[in-house]
Coordinates of C-alpha atoms in Angstrom, one line a residue:
M1 CA 0.0 0.0 0.0
E2 CA 1.2 3.5 -0.8
D3 CA 2.5 5.5 2.2
L4 CA 0.3 8.2 3.8
I5 CA 1.6 11.7 2.9
S6 CA 0.6 14.7 5.0
V7 CA 0.1 18.1 3.3
I8 CA 0.3 21.1 5.7
I9 CA -1.2 24.4 4.6
P10 CA -1.2 27.5 6.9
V11 CA -4.3 29.6 6.0
Y12 CA -4.5 33.4 6.6
N13 CA -6.4 36.1 4.7
V14 CA -6.3 34.3 1.3
E15 CA -10.0 34.0 0.6
K16 CA -9.6 34.8 -3.1
Y17 CA -6.9 32.1 -3.6
L18 CA -7.8 29.3 -1.1
T19 CA -10.3 27.4 -3.3
K20 CA -7.8 27.0 -6.1
C21 CA -5.1 25.9 -3.6
I22 CA -7.4 23.2 -2.0
E23 CA -8.8 22.0 -5.3
S24 CA -5.3 21.4 -6.6
I25 CA -4.7 19.1 -3.5
I26 CA -7.9 17.1 -3.5
K27 CA -7.5 16.4 -7.3
Q28 CA -4.1 14.8 -6.9
T29 CA -3.4 11.6 -8.8
Y30 CA -1.9 10.2 -5.5
S31 CA -4.8 9.8 -3.2
N32 CA -3.5 8.5 0.1
L33 CA -3.3 12.0 1.6
E34 CA -3.8 13.7 4.9
I35 CA -4.6 17.3 4.2
I36 CA -4.2 19.6 7.2
L37 CA -5.6 23.1 6.8
V38 CA -4.5 25.4 9.7
N39 CA -6.8 28.5 9.9
D40 CA -4.5 30.9 11.6
G41 CA -7.2 33.2 12.9
S42 CA -8.0 34.5 9.4
P43 CA -10.3 37.5 9.5
D44 CA -12.0 36.7 6.2
N45 CA -14.0 33.6 5.1
C46 CA -11.1 31.3 5.0
G47 CA -12.2 29.3 8.1
K48 CA -15.6 28.7 6.5
I49 CA -14.1 27.6 3.2
C50 CA -11.9 25.1 5.1
D51 CA -14.8 23.7 7.0
E52 CA -16.9 23.3 3.8
Y53 CA -14.1 21.3 2.1
A54 CA -13.7 19.1 5.2
K55 CA -17.3 18.1 4.9
K56 CA -16.8 17.1 1.3
D57 CA -13.5 15.2 1.7
N58 CA -12.7 13.1 4.8
R59 CA -9.0 13.4 4.1
I60 CA -9.1 17.0 5.2
K61 CA -8.5 18.0 8.8
V62 CA -9.1 21.6 9.9
I63 CA -7.4 23.4 12.8
H64 CA -8.8 26.8 13.9
K65 CA -6.5 28.8 16.1
N66 CA -5.7 32.4 17.1
N67 CA -3.4 34.2 14.8
G68 CA 0.2 33.4 15.6
G69 CA 1.9 33.5 12.3
Q70 CA 2.9 31.1 9.6
S71 CA 5.6 29.4 11.7
E72 CA 3.2 28.6 14.5
A73 CA 0.6 27.4 12.1
R74 CA 3.0 25.0 10.4
N75 CA 4.1 23.7 13.8
Y76 CA 0.4 23.0 14.7
G77 CA 0.1 21.0 11.5
L78 CA 3.2 19.0 12.3
E79 CA 1.8 18.1 15.8
I80 CA -1.2 16.3 14.3
A81 CA 0.3 15.0 11.1
T82 CA 0.4 11.2 10.9
G83 CA 1.9 10.7 7.4
K84 CA 5.2 9.0 6.7
Y85 CA 6.1 12.0 4.6
I86 CA 5.4 15.7 4.9
T87 CA 5.1 18.4 2.3
F88 CA 4.1 22.1 2.8
L89 CA 2.0 24.3 0.6
D90 CA 1.3 28.0 0.9
S91 CA -2.4 28.8 0.7
D92 CA -2.0 31.3 -2.1
D93 CA -0.1 28.9 -4.2
Y94 CA -1.2 25.6 -6.0
I95 CA 0.3 22.4 -7.3
S96 CA 0.0 20.3 -10.5
E97 CA -2.3 17.2 -10.3
D98 CA 0.7 14.9 -10.2
Y99 CA 2.8 16.8 -7.7
I100 CA 2.5 14.3 -4.8
E101 CA 2.9 11.3 -7.1
Y102 CA 5.9 12.9 -8.8
M103 CA 7.6 13.7 -5.5
Y104 CA 6.9 10.3 -4.0
K105 CA 8.2 8.4 -7.0
L106 CA 11.4 10.6 -7.0
I107 CA 12.1 9.3 -3.5
K108 CA 11.2 5.7 -4.1
N109 CA 12.7 5.3 -7.6
N110 CA 16.0 6.8 -6.5
N111 CA 16.3 5.5 -2.9
A112 CA 16.5 9.1 -1.7
D113 CA 15.5 10.8 1.6
I114 CA 14.2 14.2 0.3
S115 CA 12.7 15.0 -3.1
I116 CA 12.5 18.4 -4.7
C117 CA 10.7 19.7 -7.7
G118 CA 10.9 22.9 -9.8
V119 CA 8.9 26.0 -9.0
Q120 CA 7.0 28.1 -11.5
I121 CA 6.4 31.8 -10.6
V122 CA 2.9 32.7 -11.5
N123 CA 1.6 36.2 -12.0
K124 CA -1.5 35.5 -14.1
E125 CA -4.2 33.3 -12.7
N126 CA -5.3 31.6 -15.9
K127 CA -2.0 31.4 -17.8
K128 CA -0.9 27.9 -18.9
Y129 CA 2.6 26.8 -17.9
K130 CA 4.8 24.0 -19.2
T131 CA 5.7 21.4 -16.6
D132 CA 7.9 19.1 -18.6
E133 CA 10.8 17.3 -16.9
T134 CA 14.2 17.5 -18.6
E135 CA 16.4 16.1 -15.8
V136 CA 16.6 14.3 -12.5
K137 CA 19.7 14.7 -10.4
I138 CA 20.8 12.8 -7.3
Y139 CA 22.8 14.7 -4.8
K140 CA 24.8 13.9 -1.7
T141 CA 24.1 16.5 1.0
Q142 CA 27.1 18.8 0.3
E143 CA 26.3 18.8 -3.4
A144 CA 22.6 19.7 -2.7
F145 CA 23.8 22.7 -0.5
E146 CA 26.1 23.7 -3.3
N147 CA 23.2 23.7 -5.8
L148 CA 21.1 25.8 -3.4
L149 CA 23.8 28.3 -2.8
Y150 CA 24.4 28.8 -6.5
A151 CA 20.7 29.0 -7.3
E152 CA 20.9 26.0 -9.7
G153 CA 17.4 24.7 -9.0
I154 CA 17.1 23.9 -5.3
E155 CA 15.4 26.8 -3.4
V156 CA 15.7 27.8 0.2
A157 CA 11.9 27.5 0.8
V158 CA 10.4 24.5 2.6
Y159 CA 7.7 24.1 0.0
A160 CA 8.2 22.1 -3.2
K161 CA 9.9 19.4 -1.2
L162 CA 8.9 16.1 0.3
Y163 CA 10.5 15.1 3.7
P164 CA 10.3 12.1 6.1
K165 CA 8.0 13.0 9.0
T166 CA 10.7 11.9 11.4
Y167 CA 12.9 14.9 10.4
F168 CA 10.5 17.1 12.3
D169 CA 10.8 15.2 15.6
D170 CA 13.5 17.6 16.8
I171 CA 13.1 20.5 14.3
K172 CA 10.3 23.1 14.5
F173 CA 9.7 26.4 12.8
P174 CA 10.9 29.5 14.9
V175 CA 7.7 31.1 16.1
G176 CA 7.2 34.9 15.7
E177 CA 9.6 35.2 12.8
K178 CA 9.3 35.6 9.1
Y179 CA 11.4 33.7 6.6
E180 CA 11.2 30.8 8.9
D181 CA 12.1 28.5 6.0
I182 CA 15.7 29.8 5.9
A183 CA 16.1 29.1 9.7
I184 CA 15.5 25.4 9.3
I185 CA 16.1 24.3 5.7
S186 CA 19.8 23.6 6.3
L187 CA 19.0 21.5 9.3
L188 CA 16.5 19.4 7.3
M189 CA 18.8 18.9 4.3
N190 CA 21.6 18.0 6.6
K191 CA 19.6 15.0 7.9
A192 CA 19.4 13.5 4.4
R193 CA 21.8 10.9 3.0
K194 CA 20.6 11.4 -0.5
I195 CA 18.5 14.2 -2.1
V196 CA 16.8 13.9 -5.5
Y197 CA 15.9 17.0 -7.6
G198 CA 13.6 16.8 -10.6
N199 CA 13.3 20.0 -12.5
K200 CA 9.6 19.4 -13.5
K201 CA 7.7 22.5 -12.4
C202 CA 4.9 21.1 -10.2
Y203 CA 4.7 23.9 -7.7
F204 CA 3.1 27.2 -8.7
Y205 CA 4.2 30.2 -6.6
Y206 CA 1.7 32.9 -7.1
T207 CA 3.0 36.5 -6.8
R208 CA 0.3 38.7 -5.2
P209 CA 0.6 42.1 -3.6
G210 CA 0.7 41.9 0.2
S211 CA 1.7 38.3 0.7
T212 CA 4.5 37.3 3.2
S213 CA 7.5 37.7 0.9
K214 CA 6.1 40.1 -1.7
S215 CA 5.6 43.3 0.3
G216 CA 7.9 46.3 0.8
F217 CA 10.8 46.7 3.2
N218 CA 9.8 46.5 6.9
K219 CA 11.2 45.1 10.1
N220 CA 10.4 41.6 8.9
E221 CA 13.3 41.8 6.5
L222 CA 15.6 41.9 9.6
D223 CA 14.4 38.3 10.2
Y224 CA 15.6 37.5 6.6
I225 CA 19.0 39.0 7.3
K226 CA 19.3 37.1 10.6
N227 CA 18.2 33.7 9.3
V228 CA 20.4 33.9 6.2
K229 CA 23.4 34.5 8.5
I230 CA 22.3 31.5 10.7
M231 CA 22.0 29.3 7.6
L232 CA 25.2 30.3 6.0
N233 CA 27.2 29.9 9.2
Y234 CA 25.8 26.5 9.7
I235 CA 26.7 25.4 6.2
K236 CA 30.2 27.0 6.4
Q237 CA 30.9 25.2 9.7
N238 CA 29.7 21.8 8.5
Y239 CA 30.9 22.1 4.9
P240 CA 34.0 24.3 4.8
D241 CA 34.7 23.4 1.1
L242 CA 31.6 25.5 0.2
E243 CA 33.1 28.8 1.4
K244 CA 32.9 30.3 -2.1
A245 CA 29.4 29.2 -2.6
V246 CA 28.4 30.6 0.8
L247 CA 30.0 34.0 -0.1
R248 CA 28.0 34.0 -3.3
Y249 CA 24.7 33.5 -1.4
Q250 CA 25.7 36.1 1.1
V251 CA 26.2 38.7 -1.6
Y252 CA 22.9 37.7 -3.3
S253 CA 21.1 38.2 0.0
Q254 CA 22.5 41.7 0.3
F255 CA 21.3 42.4 -3.2
R256 CA 17.8 41.2 -2.3
I257 CA 17.5 43.6 0.6
L258 CA 18.9 46.5 -1.4
R259 CA 16.4 45.8 -4.2
I260 CA 13.5 45.7 -1.8
I261 CA 14.5 49.0 -0.2
L262 CA 14.9 50.7 -3.5
F263 CA 11.4 49.8 -4.6
S264 CA 9.8 50.3 -1.3
K265 CA 7.9 53.4 0.1
N266 CA 9.5 52.5 3.5
K267 CA 13.1 53.7 2.9
N268 CA 15.9 52.8 5.3
D269 CA 19.1 54.6 4.3
E270 CA 21.1 53.1 7.1
I271 CA 20.5 49.5 6.0
Q272 CA 20.7 50.4 2.3
Q273 CA 24.2 51.7 2.9
E274 CA 25.1 48.7 4.9
M275 CA 24.0 46.4 2.1
I276 CA 26.0 48.3 -0.5
K277 CA 29.1 48.2 1.7
N278 CA 28.8 44.5 2.2
I279 CA 28.3 43.8 -1.5
K280 CA 31.3 45.9 -2.5
K281 CA 33.4 44.1 0.1
F282 CA 33.1 40.8 -1.7
D283 CA 31.8 41.7 -5.2
K284 CA 35.2 41.1 -7.0
V285 CA 35.6 37.6 -5.6
V286 CA 32.0 36.7 -6.3
Y287 CA 32.2 38.2 -9.9
K288 CA 35.3 36.1 -10.7
N289 CA 33.6 32.9 -9.5
S290 CA 32.6 30.9 -12.6
R291 CA 29.6 29.4 -10.8
T292 CA 28.1 32.8 -9.9
P293 CA 24.8 33.2 -11.9
K294 CA 24.8 35.7 -14.7
R295 CA 22.0 37.7 -13.0
D296 CA 24.3 38.3 -10.0
K297 CA 27.2 39.4 -12.2
I298 CA 25.0 41.8 -14.0
A299 CA 23.8 43.2 -10.7
I300 CA 27.4 43.7 -9.6
I301 CA 28.2 45.5 -12.8
T302 CA 25.1 47.8 -12.7
L303 CA 25.6 48.6 -9.1
R304 CA 29.1 49.8 -9.9
C305 CA 27.5 52.1 -12.4
G306 CA 25.4 53.7 -9.7
L307 CA 22.0 53.0 -7.9
P308 CA 19.8 54.5 -10.7
I309 CA 21.3 52.1 -13.2
F310 CA 21.0 49.2 -10.8
K311 CA 17.4 50.1 -10.1
M312 CA 16.4 50.4 -13.7
S313 CA 18.1 47.1 -14.7
W314 CA 16.2 45.3 -11.9
Y315 CA 12.9 46.8 -13.0
I316 CA 13.5 45.5 -16.6
Y317 CA 14.5 42.1 -15.2
S318 CA 11.4 41.9 -13.1
K319 CA 9.2 42.7 -16.1
L320 CA 10.9 40.1 -18.3
T321 CA 10.8 37.3 -15.7
G322 CA 7.5 38.1 -13.8
R323 CA 9.4 38.4 -10.5
V324 CA 8.0 40.9 -8.1
L325 CA 9.9 44.1 -7.4

């Protein structure tokens, strides 16, 4: 018999998107699912929508709780999950019909511990996207970290991945923080003996204004800076051979904060200058690294030309790729 897989979805203020998210789960080609909807004190009709779906599908479990943030909601889901494997889905995103089956087969067919699929950024609700697979790669843990640090497919987010439930016996999301994925992803990956990555894009990440990672600069970005440092220090200590890769991700993270500040109404000149200083401290080394993505190298060149040029180039890039500013 196929293993039970638990799907954990924190739900908050996503009334417009929740139905599509849930429908994408209940229509999975892999049916042995435990679907855990954690209504995190949502002020809209999300709680009602969750309850209505639970009446229609006995695989759905609904938790109603006071608002405590996405980390706490995920931890609540982990407490009641009974599946052999765990996957996470954000409630404004959705998945392809074969997402679970694909991820499960990646693990079973390759004798792996964690499976990872490609992510498609979606900025138009009804647009069709190709989900063809062109490659499957098997990584030892250090190789997987290297892939992540060089942005070669594996992303830092906990979604679009399938994990053994036992990995969460001693790992929980830090409550009260944003970017909680970054705080624990290195711990989860380090538990794995073998990680399999298939580049088929089965997870659809919907970019909408006002969601957790798509709003302007605010104090939550300080959680991002802190958790990136924690992740990179952990990788560097455990995998010293990845020092160059760690440095690349460090510079990338500084660019991310700088970009958010430049396009935000909430300016922070002090942090902006700190990011620029940190980038220029290592930009030559990162630029000379043959593994550094072209996007990063272009960012380094345009920043050397001045902030207006950098800002304009990022605006053009965002329009071409569909990424949020």
